[in-house]
Coordinates of C-alpha atoms in Angstrom, one line a residue:
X233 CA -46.3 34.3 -21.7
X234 CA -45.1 31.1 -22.9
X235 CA -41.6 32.6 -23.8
X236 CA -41.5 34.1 -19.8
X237 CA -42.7 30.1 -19.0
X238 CA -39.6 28.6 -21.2
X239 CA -37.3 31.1 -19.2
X240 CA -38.4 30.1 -16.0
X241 CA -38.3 26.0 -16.6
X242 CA -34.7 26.8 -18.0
X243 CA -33.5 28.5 -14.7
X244 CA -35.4 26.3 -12.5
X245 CA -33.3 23.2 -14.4
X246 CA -29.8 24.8 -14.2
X247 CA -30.5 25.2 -10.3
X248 CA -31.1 21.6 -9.9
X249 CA -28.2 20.7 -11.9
X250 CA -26.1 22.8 -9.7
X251 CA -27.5 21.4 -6.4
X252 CA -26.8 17.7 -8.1
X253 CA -23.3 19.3 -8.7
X254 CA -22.7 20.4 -5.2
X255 CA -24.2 16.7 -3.4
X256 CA -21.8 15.1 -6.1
X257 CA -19.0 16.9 -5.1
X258 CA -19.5 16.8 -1.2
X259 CA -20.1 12.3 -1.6
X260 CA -16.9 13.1 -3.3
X261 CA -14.7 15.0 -0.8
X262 CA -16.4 12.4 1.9
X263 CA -15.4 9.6 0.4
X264 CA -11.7 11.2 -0.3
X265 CA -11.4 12.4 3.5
X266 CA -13.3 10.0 5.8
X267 CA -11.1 7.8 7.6
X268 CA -10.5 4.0 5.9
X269 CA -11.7 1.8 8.3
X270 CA -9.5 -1.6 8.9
X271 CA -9.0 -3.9 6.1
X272 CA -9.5 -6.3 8.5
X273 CA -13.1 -4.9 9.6
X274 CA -14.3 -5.0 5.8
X275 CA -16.3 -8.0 4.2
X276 CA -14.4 -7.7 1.3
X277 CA -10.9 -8.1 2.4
X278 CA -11.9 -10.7 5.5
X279 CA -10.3 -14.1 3.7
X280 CA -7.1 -12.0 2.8
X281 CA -3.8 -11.8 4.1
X282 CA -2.3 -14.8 6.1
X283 CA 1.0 -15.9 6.6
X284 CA 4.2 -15.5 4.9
X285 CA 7.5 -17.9 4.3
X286 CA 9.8 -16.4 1.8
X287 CA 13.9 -15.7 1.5
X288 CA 15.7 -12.8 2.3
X289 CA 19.5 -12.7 2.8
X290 CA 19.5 -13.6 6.0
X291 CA 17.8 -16.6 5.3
X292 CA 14.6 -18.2 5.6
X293 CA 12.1 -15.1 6.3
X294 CA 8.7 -15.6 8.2
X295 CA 6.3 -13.5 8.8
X296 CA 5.2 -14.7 12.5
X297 CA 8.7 -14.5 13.5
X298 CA 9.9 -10.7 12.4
X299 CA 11.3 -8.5 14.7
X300 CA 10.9 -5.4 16.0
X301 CA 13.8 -2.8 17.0
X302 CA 14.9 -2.4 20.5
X303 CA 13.5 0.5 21.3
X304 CA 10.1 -1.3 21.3
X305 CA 8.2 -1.3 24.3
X306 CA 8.2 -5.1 25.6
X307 CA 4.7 -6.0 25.6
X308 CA 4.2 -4.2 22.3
X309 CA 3.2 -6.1 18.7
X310 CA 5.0 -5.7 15.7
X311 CA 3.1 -3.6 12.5
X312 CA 5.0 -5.3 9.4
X313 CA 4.4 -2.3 6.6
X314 CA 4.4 -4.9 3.4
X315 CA 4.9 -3.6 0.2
X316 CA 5.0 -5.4 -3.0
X317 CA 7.6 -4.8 -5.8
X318 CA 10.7 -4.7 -7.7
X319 CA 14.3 -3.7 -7.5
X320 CA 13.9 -2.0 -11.1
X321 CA 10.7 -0.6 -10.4
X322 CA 11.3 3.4 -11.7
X323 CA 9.1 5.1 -9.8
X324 CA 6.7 4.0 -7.2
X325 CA 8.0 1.4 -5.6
X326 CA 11.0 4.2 -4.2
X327 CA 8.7 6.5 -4.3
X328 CA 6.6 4.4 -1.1
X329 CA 9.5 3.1 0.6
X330 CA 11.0 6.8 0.8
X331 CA 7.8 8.0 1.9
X332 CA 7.5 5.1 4.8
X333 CA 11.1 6.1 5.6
X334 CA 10.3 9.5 6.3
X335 CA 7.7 8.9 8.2
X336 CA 9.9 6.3 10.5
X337 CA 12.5 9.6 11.0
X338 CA 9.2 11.3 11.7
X339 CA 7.4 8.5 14.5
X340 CA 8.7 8.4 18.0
X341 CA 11.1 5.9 18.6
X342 CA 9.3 3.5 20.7
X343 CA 6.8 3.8 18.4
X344 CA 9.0 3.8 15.1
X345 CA 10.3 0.3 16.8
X346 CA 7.3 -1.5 15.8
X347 CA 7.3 -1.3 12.7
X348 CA 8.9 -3.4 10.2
X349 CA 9.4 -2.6 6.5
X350 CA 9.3 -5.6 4.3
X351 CA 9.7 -5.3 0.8
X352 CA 8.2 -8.7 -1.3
X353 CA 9.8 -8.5 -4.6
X354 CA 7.1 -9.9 -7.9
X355 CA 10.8 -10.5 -10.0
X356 CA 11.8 -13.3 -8.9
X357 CA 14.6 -13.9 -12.2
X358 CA 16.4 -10.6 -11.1
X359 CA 16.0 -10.0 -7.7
X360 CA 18.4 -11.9 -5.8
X361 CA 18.0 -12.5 -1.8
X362 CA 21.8 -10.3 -2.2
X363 CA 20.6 -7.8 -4.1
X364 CA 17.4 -7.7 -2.3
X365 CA 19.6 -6.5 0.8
X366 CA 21.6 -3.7 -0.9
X367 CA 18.3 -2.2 -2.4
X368 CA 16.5 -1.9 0.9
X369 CA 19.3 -1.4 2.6
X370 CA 19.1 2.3 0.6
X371 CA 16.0 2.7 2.7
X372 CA 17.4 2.0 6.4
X373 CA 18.5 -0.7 8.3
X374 CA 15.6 -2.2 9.1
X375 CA 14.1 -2.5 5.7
X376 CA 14.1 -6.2 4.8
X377 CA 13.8 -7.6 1.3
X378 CA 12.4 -10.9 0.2
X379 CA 11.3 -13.2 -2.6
X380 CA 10.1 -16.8 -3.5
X381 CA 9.3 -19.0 -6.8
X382 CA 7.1 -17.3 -9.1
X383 CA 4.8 -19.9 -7.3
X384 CA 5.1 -19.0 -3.9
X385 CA 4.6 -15.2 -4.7
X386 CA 1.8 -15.8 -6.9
X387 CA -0.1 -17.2 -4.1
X388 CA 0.6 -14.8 -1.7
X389 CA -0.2 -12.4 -4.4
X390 CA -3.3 -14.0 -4.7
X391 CA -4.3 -14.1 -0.9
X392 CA -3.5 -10.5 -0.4
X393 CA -5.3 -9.2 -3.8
X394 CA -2.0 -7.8 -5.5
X395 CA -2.5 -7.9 -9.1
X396 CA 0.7 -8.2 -10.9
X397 CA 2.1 -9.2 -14.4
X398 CA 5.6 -9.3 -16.7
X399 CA 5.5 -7.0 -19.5
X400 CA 7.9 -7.4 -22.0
X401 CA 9.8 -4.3 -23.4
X402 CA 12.0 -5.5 -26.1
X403 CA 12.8 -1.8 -26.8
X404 CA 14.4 -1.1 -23.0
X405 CA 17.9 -2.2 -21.7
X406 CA 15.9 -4.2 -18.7
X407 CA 13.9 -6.5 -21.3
X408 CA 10.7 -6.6 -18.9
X409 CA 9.3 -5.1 -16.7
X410 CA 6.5 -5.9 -14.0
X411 CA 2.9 -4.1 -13.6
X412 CA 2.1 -4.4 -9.7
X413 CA -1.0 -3.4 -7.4
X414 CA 1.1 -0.2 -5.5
X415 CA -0.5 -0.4 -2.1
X416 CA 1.2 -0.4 0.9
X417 CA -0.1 -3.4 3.8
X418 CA -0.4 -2.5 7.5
X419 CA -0.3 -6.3 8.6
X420 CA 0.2 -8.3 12.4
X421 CA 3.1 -10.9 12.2
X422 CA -0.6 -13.3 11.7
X423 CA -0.8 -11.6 8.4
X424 CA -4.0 -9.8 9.6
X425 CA -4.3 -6.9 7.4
X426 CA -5.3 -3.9 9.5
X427 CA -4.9 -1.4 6.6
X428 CA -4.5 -1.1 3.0
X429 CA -2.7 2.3 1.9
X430 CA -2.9 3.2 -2.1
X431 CA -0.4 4.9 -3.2
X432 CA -0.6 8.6 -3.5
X433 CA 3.0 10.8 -4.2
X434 CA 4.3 11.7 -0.7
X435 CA 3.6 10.7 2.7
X436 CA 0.8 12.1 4.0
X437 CA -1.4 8.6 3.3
X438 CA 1.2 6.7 4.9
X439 CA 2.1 9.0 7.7
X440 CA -2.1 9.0 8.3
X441 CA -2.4 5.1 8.2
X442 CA 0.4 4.0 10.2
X443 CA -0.1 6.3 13.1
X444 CA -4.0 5.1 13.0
X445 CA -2.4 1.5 13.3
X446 CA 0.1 2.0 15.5
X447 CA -2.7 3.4 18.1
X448 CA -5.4 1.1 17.7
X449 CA -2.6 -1.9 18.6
X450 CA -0.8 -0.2 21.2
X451 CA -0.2 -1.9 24.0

């Protein structure tokens, strides 16, 4: 009898893990799938963004003052898709800014139009406001590059909670390279952030963000 009793409390505890197994896993696929709200919407992120003065190659950059393509409906509002990086970044930072091209060929025009692909780079030493232009240019036309003083990026780092760091690789023909936070920023031309994109490989999470953006500031 007591051996049938030690059977039973063993099955009755496997069942229970499994049904803590299953609830784990749904929070899980919840939290993966539910829509992100706006950054901008979230106590955590409400004291970041802000605006932006930098360099590019066509001079003095601002943030209030980018714009949009032509075929942009007139009352529209830009969506500046910030992205924080490097020139000899080897693998995400192309990896995004392929992925938010696609997705550009993908948009409709007027909608496309909007949206301006900025590119902050975190290397200051290498990343000239020249070669800036040439890298994004790779991207599209519209994809603008920028940078500051080490400075002036770290506090715009700072504001919009990108970690970054030089690492030095003695052993590698670049000498260093730089650790960076790899999301992508859906921002207004305020530097109100209305989404923050991780990065996952392809462009599903971008393709998913921006369109989200795009509507909830259409005109």
């Amino acid at each position: 009898m007591q051996e049938e009793n030690r059977q039973t409390l063993r099955w009755l505890m496997l069942g229970v893990v499994g049904v803590v197994a299953l609830v784990g896993a749904g929070v899980t696929w919840q939290a993966l799938h539910r829509p992100s709200a706006p950054v901008s919407g979230m106590q955590a992120w409400a004291s970041l963004g802000g605006p932006i003065q930098l360099t590019s190659a066509r001079g003095d950059f601002r943030l209030a003052e980018v714009s949009m393509g032509e075929a942009a409906p007139p009352d529209a509002t830009p969506v500046v898709a910030l992205y924080f990086g490097y020139t000899q970044c080897p693998d995400v930072c192309p990896m995004t800014l392929a992925a938010l091209r696609q997705v550009l060929t993908e948009l409709p025009a007027s909608a496309a139009a909007r949206v301006v692909p900025v590119l902050v780079s975190l290397d200051p030493e290498r990343d000239t406001p020249a070669r800036l232009a040439t890298y994004a240019g790779h991207f599209g036309p519209r994809f603008i590059g920028v940078t500051g003083s080490d400075t002036e990026l770290a506090e715009i780092a700072r504001r919009y909670g990108v970690s970054h760091r030089r690492v030095d690789a003695p052993d590698s023909a670049l000498g260093y390279t730089v650790d960076h936070g790899a999301a992508l920023y859906l921002v207004s031309a305020q530097g109100r952030i209305y989404d923050r994109i991780p990065f996952t490989p392809g462009a599903a999470g971008i393709r998913a963000g921006l369109t989200r953006v795009l509507s909830e500031t259409a005109p």
